Short mmCIF file of C-alpha atoms in Angstrom, two decimals:
data_model
loop_
_atom_site.label_atom_id
_atom_site.label_comp_id
_atom_site.label_asym_id
_atom_site.label_seq_id
_atom_site.Cartn_x
_atom_site.Cartn_y
_atom_site.Cartn_z
CA UNK A 1122 98.89 109.09 114.77
CA UNK A 1123 99.13 105.46 115.75
CA UNK A 1124 100.97 105.64 119.08
CA UNK A 1125 100.47 107.74 122.21
CA UNK A 1126 103.75 109.69 122.03
CA UNK A 1127 103.67 113.48 122.20
CA UNK A 1128 105.66 114.70 119.22
CA UNK A 1129 107.99 117.72 119.45
CA UNK A 1130 111.51 118.71 118.37
CA UNK A 1131 113.04 115.86 120.39
CA UNK A 1132 110.40 113.18 119.73
CA UNK A 1133 110.06 113.00 115.99
CA UNK A 1134 107.31 111.41 113.92
CA UNK A 1135 108.27 108.46 111.73
CA UNK A 1136 106.02 106.87 109.17
CA UNK A 1137 105.94 103.17 108.42
CA UNK A 1138 106.95 102.59 104.79
CA UNK A 1139 104.41 99.78 104.49
CA UNK A 1140 101.17 101.13 106.01
CA UNK A 1141 102.08 104.84 105.94
CA UNK A 1142 100.88 105.50 109.51
CA UNK A 1143 102.84 107.75 111.91
CA UNK A 1144 104.66 106.40 114.97
CA UNK A 1145 107.43 107.38 117.40
CA UNK A 1146 110.92 105.91 116.93
CA UNK A 1147 110.29 103.14 119.49
CA UNK A 1148 107.08 101.97 117.76
CA UNK A 1149 108.54 102.26 114.25
CA UNK A 1150 112.17 101.32 114.75
CA UNK A 1151 112.44 98.01 112.85
CA UNK A 1152 114.09 98.08 109.45
CA UNK A 1153 113.05 95.32 107.05
CA UNK A 1154 113.30 94.94 103.26
CA UNK A 1155 109.97 95.52 101.52
CA UNK A 1156 110.37 93.85 98.12
CA UNK A 1157 106.73 94.01 97.08
CA UNK A 1158 107.01 97.81 97.13
CA UNK A 1159 110.48 97.77 95.50
CA UNK A 1160 112.39 98.58 98.70
CA UNK A 1161 115.30 96.12 98.46
CA UNK A 1162 117.27 97.79 101.26
CA UNK A 1163 115.70 97.62 104.74
CA UNK A 1164 113.24 100.44 105.48
CA UNK A 1165 111.52 101.66 108.65
CA UNK A 1166 108.33 99.78 109.54
CA UNK A 1167 106.02 99.48 112.52
CA UNK A 1168 106.11 96.21 114.50
CA UNK A 1169 102.93 94.81 112.93
CA UNK A 1170 104.05 95.50 109.35
CA UNK A 1171 107.61 94.28 110.04
CA UNK A 1172 106.21 90.88 111.07
CA UNK A 1173 104.32 90.52 107.76
CA UNK A 1174 107.36 91.77 105.80
CA UNK A 1175 109.59 89.14 107.45
CA UNK A 1176 107.13 86.43 106.34
CA UNK A 1177 107.04 87.87 102.84
CA UNK A 1178 110.86 87.95 102.67
CA UNK A 1179 110.97 84.26 103.64
CA UNK A 1180 108.38 83.53 100.95
CA UNK A 1181 110.36 85.42 98.28
CA UNK A 1182 113.56 83.60 99.25
CA UNK A 1183 112.11 80.06 99.39
CA UNK A 1184 108.59 79.36 98.11
CA UNK A 1185 108.44 81.77 95.15
CA UNK A 1186 111.13 79.83 93.27
CA UNK A 1187 109.13 76.62 93.70
CA UNK A 1188 105.94 78.25 92.38
CA UNK A 1189 107.74 79.74 89.37
CA UNK A 1190 109.34 76.43 88.39
CA UNK A 1191 105.98 74.59 88.53
CA UNK A 1192 104.95 70.96 88.97
CA UNK A 1193 102.92 68.29 87.18
CA UNK A 1194 99.34 67.60 88.30
CA UNK A 1195 96.22 65.78 87.23
CA UNK A 1196 93.87 68.72 86.53
CA UNK A 1197 90.07 68.58 86.44
CA UNK A 1198 88.01 71.56 85.26
CA UNK A 1199 84.42 71.99 86.50
CA UNK A 1200 82.30 68.83 86.28
CA UNK A 1201 84.65 67.01 83.91
CA UNK A 1202 85.35 63.44 84.98
CA UNK A 1203 88.56 62.99 83.01
CA UNK A 1204 91.63 64.71 84.47
CA UNK A 1205 94.32 66.10 82.16
CA UNK A 1206 98.04 65.94 82.97
CA UNK A 1207 99.29 69.51 83.09
CA UNK A 1208 102.22 71.53 84.41
CA UNK A 1209 101.00 74.26 86.75
CA UNK A 1210 103.24 77.22 87.53
CA UNK A 1211 103.08 80.85 88.56
CA UNK A 1212 103.76 83.36 85.78
CA UNK A 1213 106.96 85.42 85.95
CA UNK A 1214 104.98 88.56 86.77
CA UNK A 1215 103.21 86.60 89.57
CA UNK A 1216 99.73 87.54 88.31
CA UNK A 1217 98.62 84.28 86.70
CA UNK A 1218 98.51 80.56 87.32
CA UNK A 1219 99.56 78.96 84.05
CA UNK A 1220 98.40 75.43 83.22
CA UNK A 1221 100.15 73.76 80.28
CA UNK A 1222 99.18 70.40 78.81
CA UNK A 1223 97.27 69.44 75.67
CA UNK A 1224 95.57 72.79 76.19
CA UNK A 1225 96.79 75.99 77.88
CA UNK A 1226 94.95 78.00 80.53
CA UNK A 1227 95.87 81.22 82.34
CA UNK A 1228 93.99 82.01 85.54
CA UNK A 1229 94.34 85.52 86.92
CA UNK A 1230 95.27 85.34 90.61
CA UNK A 1231 93.02 88.33 91.40
CA UNK A 1232 89.98 86.36 90.11
CA UNK A 1233 90.51 83.40 92.48
CA UNK A 1234 87.88 83.51 95.22
CA UNK A 1235 88.43 80.24 97.12
CA UNK A 1236 91.46 78.03 97.69
CA UNK A 1237 91.27 74.72 99.56
CA UNK A 1238 94.32 72.55 100.13
CA UNK A 1239 93.36 68.87 99.87
CA UNK A 1240 95.22 66.73 102.39
CA UNK A 1241 95.66 63.20 103.61
CA UNK A 1242 96.78 62.08 107.04
CA UNK A 1243 93.64 62.59 109.16
CA UNK A 1244 90.92 60.07 109.94
CA UNK A 1245 87.75 61.11 108.03
CA UNK A 1246 85.95 64.00 109.71
CA UNK A 1247 88.65 64.61 112.33
CA UNK A 1248 89.91 67.89 110.86
CA UNK A 1249 89.00 69.96 107.87
CA UNK A 1250 91.79 70.98 105.49
CA UNK A 1251 92.84 74.64 105.41
CA UNK A 1252 90.35 76.66 103.37
CA UNK A 1253 90.60 80.30 102.34
CA UNK A 1254 87.15 81.36 101.23
CA UNK A 1255 87.46 84.73 99.55
CA UNK A 1256 90.97 85.92 100.26
CA UNK A 1257 89.54 89.36 100.94
CA UNK A 1258 86.96 88.25 103.46
CA UNK A 1259 86.45 85.40 105.88
CA UNK A 1260 88.85 83.63 108.23
CA UNK A 1261 90.75 80.55 107.11
CA UNK A 1262 89.87 77.22 108.67
CA UNK A 1263 92.32 75.87 111.22
CA UNK A 1264 95.41 74.29 109.75
CA UNK A 1265 96.29 70.65 110.01
CA UNK A 1266 99.38 69.47 111.83
CA UNK A 1267 100.59 66.22 110.23
CA UNK A 1268 98.55 66.27 107.06
CA UNK A 1269 100.30 65.99 103.70
CA UNK A 1270 99.04 68.09 100.81
CA UNK A 1271 97.80 65.91 97.94
CA UNK A 1272 95.98 68.49 95.86
CA UNK A 1273 94.25 71.83 95.67
CA UNK A 1274 90.76 72.94 94.79
CA UNK A 1275 90.12 76.50 93.72
CA UNK A 1276 87.25 78.57 92.42
CA UNK A 1277 87.69 81.53 90.12
CA UNK A 1278 85.68 83.85 87.91
CA UNK A 1279 86.73 83.49 84.28
CA UNK A 1280 86.69 86.75 82.27
CA UNK A 1281 83.22 87.26 80.79
CA UNK A 1282 81.68 84.36 82.72
CA UNK A 1283 78.78 84.94 85.09
CA UNK A 1284 79.35 81.83 87.20
CA UNK A 1285 82.36 80.61 89.16
CA UNK A 1286 84.58 77.89 87.67
CA UNK A 1287 86.03 75.13 89.84
CA UNK A 1288 89.44 73.61 89.24
CA UNK A 1289 91.07 70.66 91.03
CA UNK A 1290 94.76 69.81 91.00
CA UNK A 1291 95.86 66.39 92.26
CA UNK A 1292 99.40 65.11 92.62
CA UNK A 1293 99.97 61.85 90.75
CA UNK A 1294 99.96 58.71 92.90
CA UNK A 1295 103.44 57.52 91.90
CA UNK A 1296 106.24 57.96 94.43
CA UNK A 1297 108.81 59.54 92.15
CA UNK A 1298 110.42 62.98 91.94
CA UNK A 1299 107.37 64.49 90.21
CA UNK A 1300 105.19 63.61 93.22
CA UNK A 1301 107.69 65.25 95.58
CA UNK A 1302 107.86 68.33 93.35
CA UNK A 1303 104.04 68.54 93.27
CA UNK A 1304 103.86 68.26 97.08
CA UNK A 1305 106.48 71.02 97.46
CA UNK A 1306 104.53 73.20 94.98
CA UNK A 1307 101.29 72.68 96.93
CA UNK A 1308 103.01 73.58 100.21
CA UNK A 1309 104.40 76.76 98.61
CA UNK A 1310 100.96 77.63 97.19
CA UNK A 1311 99.39 77.13 100.62
CA UNK A 1312 101.97 79.48 102.13
CA UNK A 1313 101.35 82.03 99.36
CA UNK A 1314 97.58 81.88 99.87
CA UNK A 1315 97.94 82.27 103.63
CA UNK A 1316 100.31 85.20 103.15
CA UNK A 1317 97.87 86.89 100.75
CA UNK A 1318 95.09 86.44 103.29
CA UNK A 1319 97.15 87.79 106.19
CA UNK A 1320 98.44 90.82 104.27
CA UNK A 1321 95.17 91.73 102.52
CA UNK A 1322 94.75 94.86 104.67
CA UNK A 1323 98.43 95.86 104.56
#
């Protein structure tokens, strides 16, 4: 039991459809759609889970479309000095980052250990950009207020590799639609990463 209510014929137990814990009606009275578990119609959830589900619903409605459509970046793998122009997008099943250019790469989301959003807009050393080191573990760094995302650095374990591979995505410097699309994609990816971190125990 997760609340202090005494359950009887009048005070029934209700379980949260997200975490599965038991609550009274007052503690588990919110009804929210839970798309990641295939509940399209609103279902009963506790207050804590309902908050995360609301954020997820907003993500599904807005940012997911941006991630699926992709954007063009200058991509650098490991210690390579020459970036390659590639389109980066989320796969339709939402399990892979797909990078298409002269070559094609698929990075499994579950193998990504660190994501750092690269920003501009702060004097050097004033604030660190948001960093999610191991989405299953440590706390993210504090987020910047007026910073604009210019790129992303991530580390992942490639299948069969013993060491971690680093990848950097940078938006092109031109001020055209592709730059705006890349910035929107980075903002959506930041939101997705933060959401994954916050809901890792849910």
